[in-house]
Amino acid sequence: MDKFTEEGSSWNLLSVDEIKLECYGLEALAGGSTFKELPESLANKKACINVKNDDDKCLVWATLSALFAPTKNAGRIAHYKPRENYFKRDGITFSADVKDVQKFAGMNNLVINVFGWENDSLTIYHIDKNLYQSGAPTPINLLLYKSHYDWIKYINALTYSLNKHRDVKHLCLKCLSTFNDELNLELHIQECIKYHDGECNIEMPKQGTFT
């Protein structure tokens, strides 16, 4: 309709006889469960620390394991019990929705990303708004599987399916693109931040041209 108006068609919209509206339910991603076994295809990669908790504080235990994991038996909750109240959690329930992870990270001066595991492949659930910002702490990458948070210790081990090369890759956490060297990664990150943070300037072709 806009095209006809702009080109001087003299058309007038008299009525809209029918509007079809389709609505779909969206189930929010949330964590906060007791220990869950990881699928064999994922567990065999030995990339995650899966703390064996019997409560709903898996976000706390997973984050503690990222900060204080011992060299052996890192999945034992006994290692982290003395620091159970280490984090600020004002207004955040233990059954933490993914959107609450950002609040939890902010009040504790952390950068926390959340990923999922679908169809034997890593997928993005939440990227911390402070990722790659100047002065930001080293990011903590968590896996949310069946409402249970686990710490991803070796994220590169989960991204082999994204790249045919199985050597050490340089990974952009914002989009999971991989690069062969750190220089190309750094160049990519500059543009990736602009794109994902809404700073891209879209340049349209000049009138009468196509490029």
Short mmCIF file of C-alpha atoms in Angstrom, two decimals:
data_model
loop_
_atom_site.label_atom_id
_atom_site.label_comp_id
_atom_site.label_asym_id
_atom_site.label_seq_id
_atom_site.Cartn_x
_atom_site.Cartn_y
_atom_site.Cartn_z
CA MET A 1 0.00 0.00 0.00
CA ASP A 2 2.87 2.37 0.84
CA LYS A 3 4.35 1.73 -2.59
CA PHE A 4 1.16 2.70 -4.36
CA THR A 5 0.85 5.87 -2.25
CA GLU A 6 4.45 6.93 -2.83
CA GLU A 7 4.08 6.46 -6.61
CA GLY A 8 0.93 8.56 -6.77
CA SER A 9 -1.63 5.83 -7.47
CA SER A 10 -4.48 7.92 -5.96
CA TRP A 11 -5.65 4.79 -4.18
CA ASN A 12 -7.44 5.19 -0.84
CA LEU A 13 -7.78 2.52 1.84
CA LEU A 14 -11.47 2.23 2.66
CA SER A 15 -11.55 -0.71 5.03
CA VAL A 16 -9.73 -3.77 6.38
CA ASP A 17 -12.12 -6.68 6.15
CA GLU A 18 -10.12 -9.28 8.02
CA ILE A 19 -7.03 -9.53 10.24
CA LYS A 20 -5.59 -12.90 11.13
CA LEU A 21 -3.72 -12.95 14.43
CA GLU A 22 -1.86 -16.03 15.63
CA CYS A 23 -0.62 -16.30 19.22
CA TYR A 24 1.85 -18.79 20.61
CA GLY A 25 2.79 -19.55 24.17
CA LEU A 26 6.42 -19.00 25.16
CA GLU A 27 7.84 -21.02 28.02
CA ALA A 28 10.50 -19.04 29.85
CA LEU A 29 13.86 -20.73 30.30
CA ALA A 30 14.48 -21.26 33.96
CA GLY A 31 16.95 -23.10 36.13
CA GLY A 32 16.80 -24.29 39.69
CA SER A 33 16.75 -28.03 40.13
CA THR A 34 18.52 -30.90 41.76
CA PHE A 35 21.39 -32.69 40.04
CA LYS A 36 20.71 -33.91 36.51
CA GLU A 37 22.88 -36.37 34.61
CA LEU A 38 24.14 -34.95 31.33
CA PRO A 39 23.48 -36.96 28.15
CA GLU A 40 26.27 -39.35 27.25
CA SER A 41 27.23 -37.42 24.11
CA LEU A 42 27.81 -34.33 26.24
CA ALA A 43 29.27 -35.96 29.35
CA ASN A 44 31.91 -37.77 27.28
CA LYS A 45 33.36 -34.44 26.20
CA LYS A 46 34.38 -33.80 29.83
CA ALA A 47 33.82 -30.10 29.27
CA CYS A 48 31.40 -29.36 32.11
CA ILE A 49 31.53 -29.43 35.90
CA ASN A 50 28.19 -30.84 37.03
CA VAL A 51 27.82 -30.28 40.77
CA LYS A 52 25.76 -33.00 42.48
CA ASN A 53 23.33 -30.86 44.46
CA ASP A 54 20.17 -32.06 46.18
CA ASP A 55 18.50 -28.64 46.33
CA ASP A 56 17.43 -25.94 43.85
CA LYS A 57 20.57 -23.77 44.19
CA CYS A 58 22.31 -25.04 41.06
CA LEU A 59 23.00 -21.48 39.84
CA VAL A 60 24.94 -20.82 43.03
CA TRP A 61 26.83 -24.13 42.95
CA ALA A 62 27.68 -23.84 39.25
CA THR A 63 29.00 -20.30 39.71
CA LEU A 64 30.99 -21.30 42.78
CA SER A 65 32.53 -24.17 40.84
CA ALA A 66 33.65 -21.70 38.16
CA LEU A 67 35.42 -19.62 40.79
CA PHE A 68 36.67 -22.20 43.28
CA ALA A 69 36.76 -25.62 41.61
CA PRO A 70 39.42 -27.95 43.02
CA THR A 71 41.67 -29.95 40.73
CA LYS A 72 39.96 -33.23 41.65
CA ASN A 73 36.32 -34.27 42.14
CA ALA A 74 35.05 -30.81 41.25
CA GLY A 75 31.48 -32.08 41.08
CA ARG A 76 31.30 -32.78 44.82
CA ILE A 77 29.11 -30.23 46.54
CA ALA A 78 31.14 -30.51 49.75
CA HIS A 79 33.83 -28.34 48.15
CA TYR A 80 31.43 -25.41 47.89
CA LYS A 81 29.21 -25.72 50.98
CA PRO A 82 31.43 -23.40 53.07
CA ARG A 83 30.76 -20.63 50.51
CA GLU A 84 27.02 -21.25 50.15
CA ASN A 85 26.25 -17.63 51.12
CA TYR A 86 29.16 -16.15 49.19
CA PHE A 87 27.00 -14.30 46.65
CA LYS A 88 24.48 -11.49 46.97
CA ARG A 89 21.04 -12.75 45.90
CA ASP A 90 18.63 -9.97 46.88
CA GLY A 91 15.31 -10.48 45.11
CA ILE A 92 16.48 -13.53 43.16
CA THR A 93 14.90 -16.89 43.83
CA PHE A 94 16.89 -20.09 43.58
CA SER A 95 14.67 -21.16 40.68
CA ALA A 96 16.34 -18.48 38.63
CA ASP A 97 14.87 -17.55 35.27
CA VAL A 98 17.55 -16.97 32.64
CA LYS A 99 16.69 -13.26 32.68
CA ASP A 100 17.50 -13.21 36.42
CA VAL A 101 21.03 -14.42 35.71
CA GLN A 102 21.91 -10.92 34.50
CA LYS A 103 20.71 -9.45 37.81
CA PHE A 104 22.64 -12.06 39.78
CA ALA A 105 25.79 -11.36 37.76
CA GLY A 106 25.45 -7.59 38.08
CA MET A 107 25.10 -7.50 41.86
CA ASN A 108 28.14 -9.77 42.23
CA ASN A 109 30.38 -8.06 39.65
CA LEU A 110 30.38 -11.11 37.39
CA VAL A 111 29.88 -11.74 33.70
CA ILE A 112 27.75 -14.85 33.16
CA ASN A 113 26.63 -16.33 29.85
CA VAL A 114 24.11 -19.16 29.57
CA PHE A 115 24.11 -21.78 26.84
CA GLY A 116 21.96 -24.78 26.02
CA TRP A 117 22.57 -28.16 24.45
CA GLU A 118 20.12 -29.00 21.66
CA ASN A 119 20.46 -31.65 18.97
CA ASP A 120 24.02 -32.41 20.15
CA SER A 121 25.05 -28.81 19.56
CA LEU A 122 25.73 -25.74 21.69
CA THR A 123 23.16 -22.96 21.48
CA ILE A 124 22.93 -19.50 23.02
CA TYR A 125 20.34 -18.77 25.74
CA HIS A 126 21.70 -15.59 27.31
CA ILE A 127 24.75 -13.39 26.74
CA ASP A 128 25.78 -11.03 29.51
CA LYS A 129 25.42 -7.38 28.50
CA ASN A 130 28.94 -6.66 29.80
CA LEU A 131 30.69 -9.35 27.79
CA TYR A 132 33.78 -7.94 26.02
CA GLN A 133 33.37 -4.57 27.70
CA SER A 134 36.53 -2.83 28.90
CA GLY A 135 37.41 -3.82 32.46
CA ALA A 136 34.83 -6.62 32.61
CA PRO A 137 35.81 -9.75 34.56
CA THR A 138 36.56 -13.04 32.84
CA PRO A 139 33.22 -14.48 31.69
CA ILE A 140 31.68 -17.52 33.34
CA ASN A 141 29.91 -19.79 30.88
CA LEU A 142 27.07 -21.90 32.22
CA LEU A 143 25.09 -24.69 30.60
CA LEU A 144 21.37 -24.97 31.30
CA TYR A 145 20.23 -28.55 30.83
CA LYS A 146 16.87 -29.78 32.11
CA SER A 147 16.62 -26.75 34.41
CA HIS A 148 20.04 -27.49 35.94
CA TYR A 149 22.99 -25.12 35.66
CA ASP A 150 26.47 -26.54 35.08
CA TRP A 151 29.75 -24.73 34.62
CA ILE A 152 31.24 -25.06 31.12
CA LYS A 153 34.94 -25.38 31.89
CA TYR A 154 36.11 -26.08 28.33
CA ILE A 155 33.70 -24.40 25.94
CA ASN A 156 35.83 -25.13 22.87
CA ALA A 157 35.18 -28.84 23.42
CA LEU A 158 31.48 -28.15 22.80
CA THR A 159 31.94 -26.26 19.54
CA TYR A 160 33.65 -28.85 17.33
CA SER A 161 30.41 -29.34 15.42
CA LEU A 162 30.53 -25.68 14.42
CA ASN A 163 33.87 -26.01 12.67
CA LYS A 164 35.46 -28.83 10.67
CA HIS A 165 38.84 -28.20 12.29
CA ARG A 166 39.32 -29.86 15.67
CA ASP A 167 42.33 -27.89 16.76
CA VAL A 168 42.23 -25.03 19.29
CA LYS A 169 39.80 -22.41 18.04
CA HIS A 170 39.23 -18.79 18.94
CA LEU A 171 35.55 -18.46 19.78
CA CYS A 172 33.25 -15.45 19.83
CA LEU A 173 30.88 -16.04 22.74
CA LYS A 174 28.31 -13.59 21.39
CA CYS A 175 27.58 -15.57 18.24
CA LEU A 176 29.66 -18.80 18.51
CA SER A 177 31.64 -17.99 15.36
CA THR A 178 35.10 -19.55 15.38
CA PHE A 179 38.39 -18.23 14.02
CA ASN A 180 41.82 -19.69 13.38
CA ASP A 181 43.72 -16.88 15.09
CA GLU A 182 43.20 -14.29 17.79
CA LEU A 183 43.64 -11.29 15.48
CA ASN A 184 40.68 -12.25 13.30
CA LEU A 185 38.64 -12.92 16.42
CA GLU A 186 39.38 -9.45 17.80
CA LEU A 187 38.42 -7.81 14.51
CA HIS A 188 35.20 -9.81 14.46
CA ILE A 189 34.32 -8.97 18.07
CA GLN A 190 34.40 -5.24 17.32
CA GLU A 191 31.74 -5.68 14.64
CA CYS A 192 29.83 -8.32 16.60
CA ILE A 193 29.42 -5.95 19.55
CA LYS A 194 28.03 -3.25 17.25
CA TYR A 195 25.58 -5.70 15.68
CA HIS A 196 24.28 -7.34 18.85
CA ASP A 197 24.22 -4.14 20.91
CA GLY A 198 22.27 -2.23 18.27
CA GLU A 199 25.06 0.06 17.17
CA CYS A 200 25.10 -0.93 13.51
CA ASN A 201 24.59 1.86 11.01
CA ILE A 202 22.57 0.56 8.09
CA GLU A 203 23.58 2.25 4.86
CA MET A 204 20.96 2.12 2.13
CA PRO A 205 21.91 2.48 -1.55
CA LYS A 206 21.52 5.89 -3.08
CA GLN A 207 18.45 6.55 -5.16
CA GLY A 208 18.74 5.02 -8.60
CA THR A 209 21.53 2.62 -7.59
CA PHE A 210 21.56 -0.96 -6.31
CA THR A 211 24.80 -0.97 -4.28
#
